[in-house]
Amino acid sequence: MKLNVDGLLVYFPYDYIYPEQFSYMLELKHALDAKGHCLLEMPSGTGKTTTLLSLIVAYMKAHPYELTKLVYCSRTVPEIEKVMEELRKLMDYYEKEMGVEQNILGLALSSRKNLCIHPSVSKEREGKVVDGRCYSLTASFVRSRHAGDDSVPICNFYEGFDAHGKEFPLPPGVYNLDDLKDYGQTKGWCPYFLARYTITHANIVVYSYHYLLDPKIAEVVSKEITKTSVVVFDEAHNIDNVCIDSMSVKITKRLLDKCSNSIQILETTITKMKDNDSKRLRREYERLVEGLRDASVARETDMALVNPVLPSEILEEAVPGSIRNAEHFVAFIRRVVEYIKTRLRVQHVVQESPAGFLRDIHTKVCIDRKPLRFTAERLASLIRTLEISDLTDFSPLVTISHFATLVATYTKGFTIIIEPFEDRAPTVSNPILYFSCLDSSIAIKPVFNRFQTVVITSGTLSPLDMYPKILDFHPVIMSSFTMTLARPCILPMIVSKGNDQVAMSSRFESREDSAVIRNYGNLLVEVAAAVPDGIVCFFTSYLYLETVVSSWYDQGIIDQLQRHKLLFIETQDAAETSLALVNYIKACDNGRGAVLLSVARGKVSEGIDFDHHLGRAVLMFGIPYVYTQSRILRARLEYLRDNFQIRENDFLTFDAMRHAAQCLGRCMRGKTDYGIMILGDKRFSRADKRSKLPKWIQEHLKDTLCNLSTEECIQIAKRWLRQMAQPFSREDQLGISLLTLEQLQSEEMQKKIQQQAQAM
Amino acid sequence: MDDQTCPKCKTTKYRNPAMVLMVNACGHALCESCVELLFAKGSGSCPECKIPLRRNNFRVQLFEDAGVDKEVDIRKRILKEFNKRQEDFPTLREYNDYLEQVETIIFNLVYDIDTTNTNKLIDNYKKENKDIIQRNKNRQSQEEMELEELLESEKIQQKEKAELYVNAELEEKKQKHKAREKLIDELMFSDADAKSIVASHVQATAAIAKDQSKLIASGPPAPAVVKSNKFSSGVQIGLRGSQSSFLPIPKQEDLPLYSYTATVFDYNGPTPPAIEMLGQLNYFANIRAASAAERAGGYTEALSCCRALQEAMGGLFYCPQSSHKTTVAMVAEEVDDMEIT
């Protein structure tokens, strides 16, 4: 279908289009025209990806100089693959319509673990090990050693790429990870480096958030992307947490013990090198004296260690004299490690600012701020000089060096928290030092400054106005789209009391109350009796899940439940959970029906879709507030309050509601799908919580569906299910929630869409 | 820390949780009871390296690695003497070289490399840089000062904000309570329709909530005096540190505003023509005209001509009745002036 979006010819690879897709395109086009950032919320299952891709590709074709590149950031590998599939469909459509090959190159990039084709390295399962082994085969010094001595192993694929790959660019087309691997196999080139090299001239790049947000990686991978690019963050409802994680460091006792070992290795290597090849050390030393940046760093394979701070913060200065000499530096880092060890030997929780830490480290072990800032860079230089090819041993030391550099660079927006034990087990000594970033805008700021358009989109971004505040940017467009539906296929309900009129709530005071737990149990049993196939329940935490399940067992609720459906439980163990999931799906598929008990913020709530019969009902037991006693959270709340004028309660509610919405959204993956959403907490019906749900859920949450008791809820659900069970064909949707080209162009529809756009 | 062992009596931290390890200048650890036993006389030799030690110098081992304790000890001692700052060097390069030299000295002392020469070096340095050492002793480095400032401002800010928010919250609670009481009162005593009363109450509370959030959003109502001890140019205000100390600027009282009044000159002679009139009076006929380059700087021939006329006519009617001394002084001044111009 060829569309006219505000004067732009857009090729859309399907015969039908949803009205909200069209208005999404309109808004997106306005943002691109204005060269500004935008924030768009559209329900999951309405074809966000294909809408985004078709509009941006059309825009690139129409304005080849104003918009040169699309960088599409997604969260997981399966999501990246999905995007590539949509892109392929779009390109096929272009080809069919225009009859000529398209000159557009789209590719996916992932870690070495997913792209390696080296026969033995690719067998490794852990990402870090793959990276380390790759480095040991492709580092420039290993290759130069190989030139003199054939017994030194190298990677033939990388050699192939290095010899020929750069001259012959990848032919236009769409390459997902497997395509890249196949291409690499046939040519004998390393797909990973090929992809990284190709990023600079590809039109569409699809990769993970971290390649752009984490300064450790962004510097290496995304350095040469031009300003005239549009960056899309899909599924971005957790983007602030990603930003924060990329700048935070966690140091445990074990890590420090391992550090001591790595320092030993460094020391012995230095002495060995001094005996054999003192020239190299000498050369490095001289270079540092001159204050020159390492010219040979340009070798792409060597950049296994990089500076953790943002490019704008890196000091363009010579390394200070006190850590110039290799031996001095080793003594220096040993002092840092020993100092942190003493800091970890605390009996009570300590919280201090980076400034306080710097002053303390100065008085205790005489370390100034400047050398501390250069730690990461100096360590990288030393490891390169020593030609250490196995980097896996050094990862603890690298962590420490990152910590040192960060703490000396940033004095604002960070905090240091030292906890001698975990809150849950106060008798077991397990000291941990958290260097925590409090300000999510720090990491994302360079992205906003660098690119002309940044699109933040997800199925659940409500309340929209919170994101510009916490990420500190000014969007030109901020819109939330609802889902036009031919039938009311979602049924949100707020159940606030049981049949015995006892209020249901996961409030701290009533959490342990057996009446509340029993009411939750009864609700689940009744829902299980009324709803076919799969039911997913979300609890607020693993701890709460466990206590509730054990009381249900005592109260006989589990037995009642198992009369209707099988029961599966998510645990903290990933393997166990995936096994439970497989069996849950099996039980749903063969009609037995199943109940999955899982946890908001857990693995199930974040990445797994329960479409159609896998999730006919979602139950939310309580409001998923984050654990508020955590000191990191407290510090962050205070920071937000002081610097962004966001009140603690507002942020907590925002965070809880976005996770609740994320959980509820699990059961709706398209317009033919239908599902019940039950919010089991009386606090949900308050205006401040209700108004924070996404618009597409709020729309269906009428006043008559709030404040129900279990009985009423079941009645409504039964009636609704009977309605939904009627056959539903495409013809029912056509003209309302699904449009052909003619329908879209009809004036009536255009007017409606205009109105919708204005309303926002 | 559980695997700490005293090398002398082999006590471990595990068996005796009260055990405390001590170190002395040589960097070898001993447990407290061994120290008491071996150094009962106040001095003795280290059981490992046989170096004579004093008991007073034993202190609690701070770090897991006793070597680091020793190093830090030496470092502190050396840095007391080697306390030059970056400001004392003309270039960064020289400063870095100096830093490395210090590091080498410390390294040598810690690992007992070439001790005699190193000690000689230190003594030389001490002699040569006596005054700098003395001066820097009382001086904080720029960096330290920055940190101190940061810490202080953090403290102040925290306090202010905390107070502000506590107050705001209290205020809000009070407001809510008041509104509720008002509603109940109204419902009890008013004759109006209960529904309309409730509706108006809802509106009122919503308005209040909005105000509140705005208030919070607009930040502290009256930003409490921000204590800044820096000018925008980064120059320190006040006497912190011993930066070449300025006298405190004398406080000026509120004086009436200055207004300009043209000065009246007493030439003591015939009045010279005004500068604008010179051209008309044809004074420029015999003067070299100012070149283009001179004009660019703002010079015109009228200026020097006017000056010459003033000098020529000034003081012609002067009678030397006043004291001779002052005139001499004035003449001398004039000569000075002329030399300068």
mmCIF file with all atom_site columns, C-alpha atoms in Angstrom, chain A residues 253 257 267 285 289-290 317-322 324-325 327-328 331 334-335 338-339 341-342 345 353 355-356 358-359 362-366 368-370 411 638 641-642 645 647, chain B residues 1 61-65 68 71-72 75-76 79 86 92-93 95-97 99-100 103-104 107 111 143-144 146-148 150-151 154 158 161-162 165 172 212-213 216-219:
data_model
loop_
_atom_site.group_PDB
_atom_site.id
_atom_site.type_symbol
_atom_site.label_atom_id
_atom_site.label_alt_id
_atom_site.label_comp_id
_atom_site.label_asym_id
_atom_site.label_entity_id
_atom_site.label_seq_id
_atom_site.pdbx_PDB_ins_code
_atom_site.Cartn_x
_atom_site.Cartn_y
_atom_site.Cartn_z
_atom_site.occupancy
_atom_site.B_iso_or_equiv
_atom_site.pdbx_formal_charge
_atom_site.auth_seq_id
_atom_site.auth_comp_id
_atom_site.auth_asym_id
_atom_site.auth_atom_id
_atom_site.pdbx_PDB_model_num
ATOM 1  C CA . LYS A 1 253 ? 34.842 -8.524  48.530 1.00 0.00 ? 253 LYS A CA 1
ATOM 2  C CA . ASP A 1 257 ? 40.446 -10.615 46.266 1.00 0.00 ? 257 ASP A CA 1
ATOM 3  C CA . GLU A 1 267 ? 53.884 -7.517  38.572 1.00 0.00 ? 267 GLU A CA 1
ATOM 4  C CA . TYR A 1 285 ? 57.030 5.242   29.181 1.00 0.00 ? 285 TYR A CA 1
ATOM 5  C CA . VAL A 1 289 ? 56.044 11.344  29.041 1.00 0.00 ? 289 VAL A CA 1
ATOM 6  C CA . GLU A 1 290 ? 55.342 13.041  25.766 1.00 0.00 ? 290 GLU A CA 1
ATOM 7  C CA . GLU A 1 317 ? 46.318 15.771  29.000 1.00 0.00 ? 317 GLU A CA 1
ATOM 8  C CA . ALA A 1 318 ? 49.401 13.728  29.634 1.00 0.00 ? 318 ALA A CA 1
ATOM 9  C CA . VAL A 1 319 ? 49.209 10.957  32.179 1.00 0.00 ? 319 VAL A CA 1
ATOM 10 C CA . PRO A 1 320 ? 50.403 12.356  35.526 1.00 0.00 ? 320 PRO A CA 1
ATOM 11 C CA . GLY A 1 321 ? 54.000 11.610  36.460 1.00 0.00 ? 321 GLY A CA 1
ATOM 12 C CA . SER A 1 322 ? 53.173 9.576   39.516 1.00 0.00 ? 322 SER A CA 1
ATOM 13 C CA . ARG A 1 324 ? 53.896 6.979   34.402 1.00 0.00 ? 324 ARG A CA 1
ATOM 14 C CA . ASN A 1 325 ? 56.274 4.248   35.337 1.00 0.00 ? 325 ASN A CA 1
ATOM 15 C CA . GLU A 1 327 ? 56.008 -0.310  38.527 1.00 0.00 ? 327 GLU A CA 1
ATOM 16 C CA . HIS A 1 328 ? 54.771 2.846   40.126 1.00 0.00 ? 328 HIS A CA 1
ATOM 17 C CA . ALA A 1 331 ? 51.978 0.051   43.384 1.00 0.00 ? 331 ALA A CA 1
ATOM 18 C CA . ARG A 1 334 ? 47.542 -1.882  44.759 1.00 0.00 ? 334 ARG A CA 1
ATOM 19 C CA . ARG A 1 335 ? 47.099 0.999   47.132 1.00 0.00 ? 335 ARG A CA 1
ATOM 20 C CA . GLU A 1 338 ? 43.873 -2.036  49.598 1.00 0.00 ? 338 GLU A CA 1
ATOM 21 C CA . TYR A 1 339 ? 42.153 1.207   50.414 1.00 0.00 ? 339 TYR A CA 1
ATOM 22 C CA . LYS A 1 341 ? 39.343 -3.197  51.097 1.00 0.00 ? 341 LYS A CA 1
ATOM 23 C CA . THR A 1 342 ? 39.642 -1.181  54.269 1.00 0.00 ? 342 THR A CA 1
ATOM 24 C CA . ARG A 1 345 ? 35.516 -3.446  56.474 1.00 0.00 ? 345 ARG A CA 1
ATOM 25 C CA . SER A 1 353 ? 29.564 11.605  47.954 1.00 0.00 ? 353 SER A CA 1
ATOM 26 C CA . ALA A 1 355 ? 33.986 14.338  46.947 1.00 0.00 ? 355 ALA A CA 1
ATOM 27 C CA . GLY A 1 356 ? 34.047 12.803  50.401 1.00 0.00 ? 356 GLY A CA 1
ATOM 28 C CA . LEU A 1 358 ? 38.289 11.573  47.207 1.00 0.00 ? 358 LEU A CA 1
ATOM 29 C CA . ARG A 1 359 ? 39.209 13.454  50.328 1.00 0.00 ? 359 ARG A CA 1
ATOM 30 C CA . HIS A 1 362 ? 43.830 11.405  49.847 1.00 0.00 ? 362 HIS A CA 1
ATOM 31 C CA . THR A 1 363 ? 44.291 11.449  53.582 1.00 0.00 ? 363 THR A CA 1
ATOM 32 C CA . LYS A 1 364 ? 44.472 7.668   54.022 1.00 0.00 ? 364 LYS A CA 1
ATOM 33 C CA . VAL A 1 365 ? 46.739 6.586   51.181 1.00 0.00 ? 365 VAL A CA 1
ATOM 34 C CA . CYS A 1 366 ? 47.854 9.882   49.615 1.00 0.00 ? 366 CYS A CA 1
ATOM 35 C CA . ASP A 1 368 ? 45.286 12.603  44.385 1.00 0.00 ? 368 ASP A CA 1
ATOM 36 C CA . ARG A 1 369 ? 42.331 13.050  42.169 1.00 0.00 ? 369 ARG A CA 1
ATOM 37 C CA . LYS A 1 370 ? 44.229 13.460  38.940 1.00 0.00 ? 370 LYS A CA 1
ATOM 38 C CA . THR A 1 411 ? 31.318 14.776  41.582 1.00 0.00 ? 411 THR A CA 1
ATOM 39 C CA . GLU A 1 638 ? 16.590 12.375  46.976 1.00 0.00 ? 638 GLU A CA 1
ATOM 40 C CA . ARG A 1 641 ? 13.777 15.565  44.347 1.00 0.00 ? 641 ARG A CA 1
ATOM 41 C CA . ASP A 1 642 ? 16.592 18.039  44.733 1.00 0.00 ? 642 ASP A CA 1
ATOM 42 C CA . GLN A 1 645 ? 11.787 18.636  41.484 1.00 0.00 ? 645 GLN A CA 1
ATOM 43 C CA . ARG A 1 647 ? 8.622  14.218  44.534 1.00 0.00 ? 647 ARG A CA 1
ATOM 44 C CA . MET B 2 1   ? 40.461 -10.636 57.108 1.00 0.00 ? 1   MET B CA 1
ATOM 45 C CA . GLN B 2 61  ? 47.810 -2.548  60.799 1.00 0.00 ? 61  GLN B CA 1
ATOM 46 C CA . LEU B 2 62  ? 45.272 -0.820  58.628 1.00 0.00 ? 62  LEU B CA 1
ATOM 47 C CA . PHE B 2 63  ? 45.591 -2.707  55.379 1.00 0.00 ? 63  PHE B CA 1
ATOM 48 C CA . GLU B 2 64  ? 45.480 -6.364  54.664 1.00 0.00 ? 64  GLU B CA 1
ATOM 49 C CA . ASP B 2 65  ? 48.850 -6.163  52.999 1.00 0.00 ? 65  ASP B CA 1
ATOM 50 C CA . VAL B 2 68  ? 51.003 -1.154  51.844 1.00 0.00 ? 68  VAL B CA 1
ATOM 51 C CA . GLU B 2 71  ? 54.476 2.259   51.930 1.00 0.00 ? 71  GLU B CA 1
ATOM 52 C CA . VAL B 2 72  ? 51.786 4.635   53.056 1.00 0.00 ? 72  VAL B CA 1
ATOM 53 C CA . ARG B 2 75  ? 54.792 8.134   51.561 1.00 0.00 ? 75  ARG B CA 1
ATOM 54 C CA . LYS B 2 76  ? 53.289 10.351  54.171 1.00 0.00 ? 76  LYS B CA 1
ATOM 55 C CA . LEU B 2 79  ? 55.193 13.954  50.940 1.00 0.00 ? 79  LEU B CA 1
ATOM 56 C CA . GLN B 2 86  ? 51.625 22.365  40.144 1.00 0.00 ? 86  GLN B CA 1
ATOM 57 C CA . LEU B 2 92  ? 52.909 20.646  33.297 1.00 0.00 ? 92  LEU B CA 1
ATOM 58 C CA . ARG B 2 93  ? 55.705 18.545  31.932 1.00 0.00 ? 93  ARG B CA 1
ATOM 59 C CA . TYR B 2 95  ? 55.504 19.007  37.281 1.00 0.00 ? 95  TYR B CA 1
ATOM 60 C CA . ASN B 2 96  ? 54.970 15.518  35.964 1.00 0.00 ? 96  ASN B CA 1
ATOM 61 C CA . ASP B 2 97  ? 58.704 14.888  35.982 1.00 0.00 ? 97  ASP B CA 1
ATOM 62 C CA . LEU B 2 99  ? 55.946 13.750  40.476 1.00 0.00 ? 99  LEU B CA 1
ATOM 63 C CA . GLU B 2 100 ? 57.758 10.843  38.971 1.00 0.00 ? 100 GLU B CA 1
ATOM 64 C CA . GLU B 2 103 ? 57.430 8.371   43.180 1.00 0.00 ? 103 GLU B CA 1
ATOM 65 C CA . THR B 2 104 ? 60.842 6.863   42.450 1.00 0.00 ? 104 THR B CA 1
ATOM 66 C CA . PHE B 2 107 ? 59.572 3.275   45.594 1.00 0.00 ? 107 PHE B CA 1
ATOM 67 C CA . TYR B 2 111 ? 61.793 -1.788  48.402 1.00 0.00 ? 111 TYR B CA 1
ATOM 68 C CA . GLU B 2 143 ? 42.236 20.452  44.215 1.00 0.00 ? 143 GLU B CA 1
ATOM 69 C CA . GLU B 2 144 ? 41.824 19.961  47.921 1.00 0.00 ? 144 GLU B CA 1
ATOM 70 C CA . GLU B 2 146 ? 37.785 22.454  45.427 1.00 0.00 ? 146 GLU B CA 1
ATOM 71 C CA . LEU B 2 147 ? 36.831 19.259  47.195 1.00 0.00 ? 147 LEU B CA 1
ATOM 72 C CA . GLU B 2 148 ? 36.346 21.028  50.488 1.00 0.00 ? 148 GLU B CA 1
ATOM 73 C CA . LEU B 2 150 ? 32.094 20.838  47.154 1.00 0.00 ? 150 LEU B CA 1
ATOM 74 C CA . LEU B 2 151 ? 31.605 19.040  50.424 1.00 0.00 ? 151 LEU B CA 1
ATOM 75 C CA . GLU B 2 154 ? 26.685 19.701  49.489 1.00 0.00 ? 154 GLU B CA 1
ATOM 76 C CA . GLN B 2 158 ? 21.192 19.013  51.746 1.00 0.00 ? 158 GLN B CA 1
ATOM 77 C CA . LYS B 2 161 ? 16.395 20.985  50.794 1.00 0.00 ? 161 LYS B CA 1
ATOM 78 C CA . ALA B 2 162 ? 15.538 18.618  53.579 1.00 0.00 ? 162 ALA B CA 1
ATOM 79 C CA . TYR B 2 165 ? 10.562 19.424  51.792 1.00 0.00 ? 165 TYR B CA 1
ATOM 80 C CA . GLU B 2 172 ? 0.276  19.848  52.685 1.00 0.00 ? 172 GLU B CA 1
ATOM 81 C CA . GLN B 2 212 ? 1.315  22.613  45.782 1.00 0.00 ? 212 GLN B CA 1
ATOM 82 C CA . SER B 2 213 ? 2.925  20.805  42.931 1.00 0.00 ? 213 SER B CA 1
ATOM 83 C CA . ILE B 2 216 ? 7.418  22.397  44.627 1.00 0.00 ? 216 ILE B CA 1
ATOM 84 C CA . ALA B 2 217 ? 8.251  22.574  40.952 1.00 0.00 ? 217 ALA B CA 1
ATOM 85 C CA . SER B 2 218 ? 9.229  26.192  41.192 1.00 0.00 ? 218 SER B CA 1
ATOM 86 C CA . GLY B 2 219 ? 11.808 25.173  43.748 1.00 0.00 ? 219 GLY B CA 1
#
